[in-house]
GROMACS .gro file of N, CA and C in nm:
model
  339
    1UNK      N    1  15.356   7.298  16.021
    1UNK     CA    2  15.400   7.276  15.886
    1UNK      C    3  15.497   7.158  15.884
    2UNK      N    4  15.456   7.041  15.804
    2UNK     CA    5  15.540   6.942  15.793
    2UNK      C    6  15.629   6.938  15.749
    3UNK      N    7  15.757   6.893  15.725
    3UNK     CA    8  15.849   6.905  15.615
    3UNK      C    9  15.861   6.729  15.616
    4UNK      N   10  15.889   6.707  15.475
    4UNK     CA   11  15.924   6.560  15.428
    4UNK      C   12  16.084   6.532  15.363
    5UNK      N   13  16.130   6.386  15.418
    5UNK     CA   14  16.233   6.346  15.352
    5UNK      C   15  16.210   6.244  15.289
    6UNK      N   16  16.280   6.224  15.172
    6UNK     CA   17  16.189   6.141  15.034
    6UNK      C   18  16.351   6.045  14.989
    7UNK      N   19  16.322   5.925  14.970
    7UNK     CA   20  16.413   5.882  14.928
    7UNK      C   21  16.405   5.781  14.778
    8UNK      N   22  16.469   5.854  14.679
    8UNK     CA   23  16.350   5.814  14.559
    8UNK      C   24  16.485   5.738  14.505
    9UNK      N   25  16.409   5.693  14.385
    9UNK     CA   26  16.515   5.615  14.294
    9UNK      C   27  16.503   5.705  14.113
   10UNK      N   28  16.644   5.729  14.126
   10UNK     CA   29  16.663   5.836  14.031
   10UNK      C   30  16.691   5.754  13.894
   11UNK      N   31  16.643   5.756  13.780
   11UNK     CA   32  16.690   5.656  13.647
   11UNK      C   33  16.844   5.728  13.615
   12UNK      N   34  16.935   5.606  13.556
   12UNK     CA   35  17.044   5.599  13.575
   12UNK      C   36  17.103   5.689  13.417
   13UNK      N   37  17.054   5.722  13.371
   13UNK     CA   38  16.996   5.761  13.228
   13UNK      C   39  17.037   5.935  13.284
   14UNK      N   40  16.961   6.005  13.407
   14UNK     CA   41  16.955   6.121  13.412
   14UNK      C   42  17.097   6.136  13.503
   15UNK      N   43  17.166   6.082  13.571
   15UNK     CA   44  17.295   6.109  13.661
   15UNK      C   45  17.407   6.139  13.568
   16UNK      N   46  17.443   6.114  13.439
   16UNK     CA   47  17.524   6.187  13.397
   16UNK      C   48  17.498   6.319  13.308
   17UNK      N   49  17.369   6.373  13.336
   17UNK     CA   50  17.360   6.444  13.266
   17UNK      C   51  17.337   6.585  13.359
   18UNK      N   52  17.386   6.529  13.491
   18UNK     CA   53  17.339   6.618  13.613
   18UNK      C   54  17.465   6.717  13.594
   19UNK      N   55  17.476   6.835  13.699
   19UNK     CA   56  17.612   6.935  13.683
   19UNK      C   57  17.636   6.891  13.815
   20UNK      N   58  17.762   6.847  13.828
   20UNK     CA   59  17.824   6.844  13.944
   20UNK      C   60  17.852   6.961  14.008
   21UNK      N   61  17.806   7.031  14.105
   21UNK     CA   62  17.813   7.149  14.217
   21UNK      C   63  17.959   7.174  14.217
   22UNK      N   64  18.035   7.079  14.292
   22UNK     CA   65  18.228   7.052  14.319
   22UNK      C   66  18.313   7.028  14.176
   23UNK      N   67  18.256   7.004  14.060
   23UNK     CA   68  18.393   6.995  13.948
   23UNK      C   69  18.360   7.118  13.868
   24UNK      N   70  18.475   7.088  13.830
   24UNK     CA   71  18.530   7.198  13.752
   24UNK      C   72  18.439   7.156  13.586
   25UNK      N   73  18.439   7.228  13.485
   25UNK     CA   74  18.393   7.223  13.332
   25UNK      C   75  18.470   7.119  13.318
   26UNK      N   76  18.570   7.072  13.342
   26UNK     CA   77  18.654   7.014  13.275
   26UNK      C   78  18.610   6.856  13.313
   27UNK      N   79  18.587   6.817  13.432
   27UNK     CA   80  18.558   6.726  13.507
   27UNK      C   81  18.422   6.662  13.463
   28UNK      N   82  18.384   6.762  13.456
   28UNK     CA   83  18.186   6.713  13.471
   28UNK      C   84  18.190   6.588  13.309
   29UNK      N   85  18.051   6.545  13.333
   29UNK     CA   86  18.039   6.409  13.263
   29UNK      C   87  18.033   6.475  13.109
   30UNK      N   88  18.094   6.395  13.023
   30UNK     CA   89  18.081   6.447  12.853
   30UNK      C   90  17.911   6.450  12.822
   31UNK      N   91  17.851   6.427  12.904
   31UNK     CA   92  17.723   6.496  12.835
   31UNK      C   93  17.705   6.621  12.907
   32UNK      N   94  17.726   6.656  13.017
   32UNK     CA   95  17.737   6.803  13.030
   32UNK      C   96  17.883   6.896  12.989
   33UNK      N   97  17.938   6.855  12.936
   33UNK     CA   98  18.034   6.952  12.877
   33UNK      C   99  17.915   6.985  12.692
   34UNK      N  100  17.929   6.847  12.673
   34UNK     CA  101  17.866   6.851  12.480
   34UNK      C  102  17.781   6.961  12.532
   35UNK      N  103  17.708   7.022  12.646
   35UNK     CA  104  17.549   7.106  12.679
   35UNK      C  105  17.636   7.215  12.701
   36UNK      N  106  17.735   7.217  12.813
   36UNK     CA  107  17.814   7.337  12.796
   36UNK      C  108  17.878   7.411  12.769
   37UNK      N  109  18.018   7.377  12.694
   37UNK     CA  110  18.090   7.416  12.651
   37UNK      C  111  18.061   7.508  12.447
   38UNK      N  112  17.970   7.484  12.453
   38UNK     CA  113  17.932   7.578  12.326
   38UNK      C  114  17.858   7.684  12.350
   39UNK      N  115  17.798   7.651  12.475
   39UNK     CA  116  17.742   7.768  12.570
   39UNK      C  117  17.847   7.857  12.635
   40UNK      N  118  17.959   7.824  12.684
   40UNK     CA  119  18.048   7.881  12.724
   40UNK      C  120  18.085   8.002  12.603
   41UNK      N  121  18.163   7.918  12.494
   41UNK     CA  122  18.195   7.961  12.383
   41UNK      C  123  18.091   8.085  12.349
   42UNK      N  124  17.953   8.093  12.319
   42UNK     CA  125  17.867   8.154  12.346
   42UNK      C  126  17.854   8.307  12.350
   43UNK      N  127  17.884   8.301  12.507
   43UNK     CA  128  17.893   8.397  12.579
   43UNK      C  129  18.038   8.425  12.648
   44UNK      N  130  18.127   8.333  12.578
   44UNK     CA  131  18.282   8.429  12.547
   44UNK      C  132  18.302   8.410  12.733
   45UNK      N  133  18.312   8.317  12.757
   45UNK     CA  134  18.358   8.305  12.895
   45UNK      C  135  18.455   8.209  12.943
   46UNK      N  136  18.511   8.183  13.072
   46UNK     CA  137  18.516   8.072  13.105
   46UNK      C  138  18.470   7.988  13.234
   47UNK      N  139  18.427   7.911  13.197
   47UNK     CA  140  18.330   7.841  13.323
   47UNK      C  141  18.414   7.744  13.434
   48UNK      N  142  18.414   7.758  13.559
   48UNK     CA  143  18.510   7.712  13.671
   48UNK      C  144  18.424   7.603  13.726
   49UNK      N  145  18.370   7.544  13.867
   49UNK     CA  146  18.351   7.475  13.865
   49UNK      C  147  18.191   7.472  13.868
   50UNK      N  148  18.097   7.360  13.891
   50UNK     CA  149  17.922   7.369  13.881
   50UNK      C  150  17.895   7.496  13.952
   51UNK      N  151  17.920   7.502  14.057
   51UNK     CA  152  17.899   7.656  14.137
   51UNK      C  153  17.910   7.821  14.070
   52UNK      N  154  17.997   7.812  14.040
   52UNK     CA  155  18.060   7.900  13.939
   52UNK      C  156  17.997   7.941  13.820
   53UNK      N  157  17.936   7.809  13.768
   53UNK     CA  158  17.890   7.794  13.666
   53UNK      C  159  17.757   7.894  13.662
   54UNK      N  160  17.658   7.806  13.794
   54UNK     CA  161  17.565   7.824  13.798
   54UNK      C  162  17.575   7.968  13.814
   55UNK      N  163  17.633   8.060  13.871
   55UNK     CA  164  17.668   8.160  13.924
   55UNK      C  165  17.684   8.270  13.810
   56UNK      N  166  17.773   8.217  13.727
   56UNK     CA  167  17.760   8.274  13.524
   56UNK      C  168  17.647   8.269  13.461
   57UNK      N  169  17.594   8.190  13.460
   57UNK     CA  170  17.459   8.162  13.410
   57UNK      C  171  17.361   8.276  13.507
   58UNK      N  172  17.321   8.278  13.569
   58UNK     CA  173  17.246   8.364  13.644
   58UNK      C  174  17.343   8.558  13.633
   59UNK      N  175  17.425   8.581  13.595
   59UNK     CA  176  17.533   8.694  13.590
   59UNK      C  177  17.460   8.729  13.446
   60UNK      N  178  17.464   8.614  13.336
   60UNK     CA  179  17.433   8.660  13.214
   60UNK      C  180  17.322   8.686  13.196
   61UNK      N  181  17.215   8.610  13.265
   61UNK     CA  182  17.069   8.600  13.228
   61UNK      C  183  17.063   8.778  13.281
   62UNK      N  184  17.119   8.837  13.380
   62UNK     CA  185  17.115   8.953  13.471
   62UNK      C  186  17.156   9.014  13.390
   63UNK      N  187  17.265   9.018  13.320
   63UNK     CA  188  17.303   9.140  13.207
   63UNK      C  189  17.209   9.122  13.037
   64UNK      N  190  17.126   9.089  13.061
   64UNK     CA  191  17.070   9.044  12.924
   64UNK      C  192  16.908   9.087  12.991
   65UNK      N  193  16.913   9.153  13.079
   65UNK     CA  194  16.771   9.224  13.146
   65UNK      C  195  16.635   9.103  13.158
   66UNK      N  196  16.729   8.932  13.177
   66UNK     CA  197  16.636   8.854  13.201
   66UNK      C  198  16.635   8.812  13.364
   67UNK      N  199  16.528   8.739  13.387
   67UNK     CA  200  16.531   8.692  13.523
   67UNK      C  201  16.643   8.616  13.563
   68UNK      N  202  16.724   8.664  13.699
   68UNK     CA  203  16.798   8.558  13.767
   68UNK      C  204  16.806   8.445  13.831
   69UNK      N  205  16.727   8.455  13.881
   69UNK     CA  206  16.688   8.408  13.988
   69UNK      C  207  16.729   8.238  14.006
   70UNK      N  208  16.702   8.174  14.127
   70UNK     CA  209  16.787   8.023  14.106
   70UNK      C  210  16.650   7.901  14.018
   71UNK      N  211  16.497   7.975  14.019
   71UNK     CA  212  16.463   7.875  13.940
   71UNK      C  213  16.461   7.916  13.769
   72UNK      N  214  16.450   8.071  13.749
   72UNK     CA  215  16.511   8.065  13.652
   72UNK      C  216  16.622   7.995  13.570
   73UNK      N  217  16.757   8.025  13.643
   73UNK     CA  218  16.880   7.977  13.623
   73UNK      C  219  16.837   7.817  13.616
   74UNK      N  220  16.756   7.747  13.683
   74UNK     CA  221  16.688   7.624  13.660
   74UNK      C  222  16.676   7.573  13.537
   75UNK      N  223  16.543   7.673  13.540
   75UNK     CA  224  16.439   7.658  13.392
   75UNK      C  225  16.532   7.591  13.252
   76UNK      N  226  16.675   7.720  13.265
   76UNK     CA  227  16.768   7.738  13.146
   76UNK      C  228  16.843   7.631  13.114
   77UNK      N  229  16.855   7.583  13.219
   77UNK     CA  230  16.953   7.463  13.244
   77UNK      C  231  16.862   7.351  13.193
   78UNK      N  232  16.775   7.367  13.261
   78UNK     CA  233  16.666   7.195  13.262
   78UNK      C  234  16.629   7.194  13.088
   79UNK      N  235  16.586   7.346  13.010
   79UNK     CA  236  16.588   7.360  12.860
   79UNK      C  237  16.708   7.348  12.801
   80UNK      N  238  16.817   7.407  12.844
   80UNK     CA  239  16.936   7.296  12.785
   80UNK      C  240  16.971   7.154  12.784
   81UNK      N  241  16.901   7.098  12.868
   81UNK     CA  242  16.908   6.940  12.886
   81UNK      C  243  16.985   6.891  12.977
   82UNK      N  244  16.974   6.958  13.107
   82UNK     CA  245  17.035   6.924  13.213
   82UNK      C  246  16.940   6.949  13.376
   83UNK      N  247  16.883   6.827  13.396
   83UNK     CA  248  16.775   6.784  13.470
   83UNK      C  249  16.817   6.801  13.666
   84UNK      N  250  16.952   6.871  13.705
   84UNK     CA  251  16.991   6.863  13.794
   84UNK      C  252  17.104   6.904  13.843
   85UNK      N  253  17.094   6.927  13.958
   85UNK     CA  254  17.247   6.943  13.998
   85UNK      C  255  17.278   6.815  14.120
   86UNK      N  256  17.374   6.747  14.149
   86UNK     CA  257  17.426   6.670  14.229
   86UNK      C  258  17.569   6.765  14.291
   87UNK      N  259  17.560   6.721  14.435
   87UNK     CA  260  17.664   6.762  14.511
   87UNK      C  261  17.674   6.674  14.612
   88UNK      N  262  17.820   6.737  14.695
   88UNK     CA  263  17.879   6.619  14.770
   88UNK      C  264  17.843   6.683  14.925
   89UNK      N  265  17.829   6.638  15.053
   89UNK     CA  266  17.778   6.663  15.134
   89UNK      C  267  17.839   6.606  15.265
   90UNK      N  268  17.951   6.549  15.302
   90UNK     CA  269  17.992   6.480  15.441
   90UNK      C  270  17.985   6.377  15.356
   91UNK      N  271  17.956   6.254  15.378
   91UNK     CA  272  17.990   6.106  15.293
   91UNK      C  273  17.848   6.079  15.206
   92UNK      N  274  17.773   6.165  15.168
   92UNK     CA  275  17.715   6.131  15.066
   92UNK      C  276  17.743   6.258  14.964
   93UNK      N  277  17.605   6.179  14.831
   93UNK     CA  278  17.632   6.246  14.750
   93UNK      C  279  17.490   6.252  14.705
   94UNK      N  280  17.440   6.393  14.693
   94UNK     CA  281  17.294   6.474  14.688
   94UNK      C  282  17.243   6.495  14.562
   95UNK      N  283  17.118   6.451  14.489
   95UNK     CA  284  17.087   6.462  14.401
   95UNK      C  285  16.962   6.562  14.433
   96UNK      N  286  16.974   6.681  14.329
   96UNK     CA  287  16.854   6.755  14.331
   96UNK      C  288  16.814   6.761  14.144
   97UNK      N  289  16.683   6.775  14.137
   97UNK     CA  290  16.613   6.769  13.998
   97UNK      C  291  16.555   6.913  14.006
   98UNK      N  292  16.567   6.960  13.873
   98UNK     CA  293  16.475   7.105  13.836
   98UNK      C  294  16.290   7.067  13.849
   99UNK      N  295  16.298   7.146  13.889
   99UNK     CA  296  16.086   7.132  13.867
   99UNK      C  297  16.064   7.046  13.713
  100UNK      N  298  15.981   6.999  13.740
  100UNK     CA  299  15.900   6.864  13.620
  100UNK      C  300  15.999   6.785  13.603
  101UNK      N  301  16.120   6.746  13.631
  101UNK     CA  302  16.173   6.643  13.627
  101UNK      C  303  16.187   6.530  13.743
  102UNK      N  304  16.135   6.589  13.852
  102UNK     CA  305  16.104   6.489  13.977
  102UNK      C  306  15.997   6.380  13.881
  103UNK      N  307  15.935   6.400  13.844
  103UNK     CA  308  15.831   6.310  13.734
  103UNK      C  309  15.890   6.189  13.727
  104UNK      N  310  16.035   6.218  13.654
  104UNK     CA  311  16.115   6.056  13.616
  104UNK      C  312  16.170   5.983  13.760
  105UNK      N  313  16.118   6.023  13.843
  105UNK     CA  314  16.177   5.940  13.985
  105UNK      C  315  16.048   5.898  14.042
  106UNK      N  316  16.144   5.768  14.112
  106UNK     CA  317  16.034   5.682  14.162
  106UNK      C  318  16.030   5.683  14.301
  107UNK      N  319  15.962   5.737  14.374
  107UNK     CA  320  15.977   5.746  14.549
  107UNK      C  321  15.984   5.608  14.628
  108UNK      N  322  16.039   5.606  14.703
  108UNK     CA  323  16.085   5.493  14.731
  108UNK      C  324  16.040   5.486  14.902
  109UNK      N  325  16.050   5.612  14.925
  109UNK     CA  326  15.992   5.606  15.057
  109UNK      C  327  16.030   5.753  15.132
  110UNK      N  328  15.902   5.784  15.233
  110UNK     CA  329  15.892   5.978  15.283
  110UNK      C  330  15.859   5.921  15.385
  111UNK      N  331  15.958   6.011  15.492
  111UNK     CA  332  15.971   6.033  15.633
  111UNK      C  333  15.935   6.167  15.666
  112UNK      N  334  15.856   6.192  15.773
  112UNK     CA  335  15.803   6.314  15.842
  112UNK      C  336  15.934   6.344  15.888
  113UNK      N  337  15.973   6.477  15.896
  113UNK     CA  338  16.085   6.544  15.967
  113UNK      C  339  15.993   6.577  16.085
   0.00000   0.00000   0.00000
C-alpha cells in the first residue's frame, strides 16, 4: 500500500478562511470569527482555541443525537464556510482541506512515501 506526499498550491482566497488548530476565537482571521462567533452565541457557549473548538462542535452535534464524528464535524464546518483547518507543526505550517475542497488546489507535485 502506497502512501503519497502532495505538495499543492492552495488559492490565497481560502487561507483566511481556514480555523487555525493553535488560536484561540479571538485570534483566528475575521472571516472565521464573522462564521463563528454567532455560532457560538448559538449554542450559548464559549469557544477556546481551533482544537477546542473543533472539540464543541463535535460535543454538540453528540448532544443533538447527530453524528460526531471528525468528518462529520468536517461536513459542518466546510457548510458553514470554512474549507479547513491549518496548524503549526515544528517550523512549518500545515494546511488540511475538508473533502471536495481539495478541488480548488493545484498539485504541484506527489512523492511516493
Amino acid at each position: 500500500n502506497r502512501a503519497y506526499l502532495y505538495k499543492a498550491d492552495l488559492p490565497d482566497k481560502m487561507i483566511p478562511k481556514m480555523l487555525d488548530y493553535d488560536k484561540h476565537l479571538s485570534e483566528q482571521s475575521s472571516q472565521v470569527q464573522k462564521i463563528l462567533l454567532p455560532y457560538q452565541k448559538e449554542i450559548g457557549t464559549s469557544f477556546g482555541n481551533g482544537q477546542q473548538i473543533l472539540k464543541e462542535i463535535a460535543f454538540q452535534r453528540r448532544m443533538k443525537g447527530l453524528d460526531d464524528s471528525p468528518p462529520a464535524v468536517a461536513q459542518q464546518l466546510k457548510e458553514m464556510g470554512i474549507p479547513g483547518v491549518v496548524y503549526k507543526e515544528l517550523d512549518t505550517r500545515n494546511f488540511v482541506t475538508f473533502p471536495g475542497e481539495e478541488k480548488k488546489m493545484k498539485i504541484l507535485e506527489r512523492k511516493t512515501r
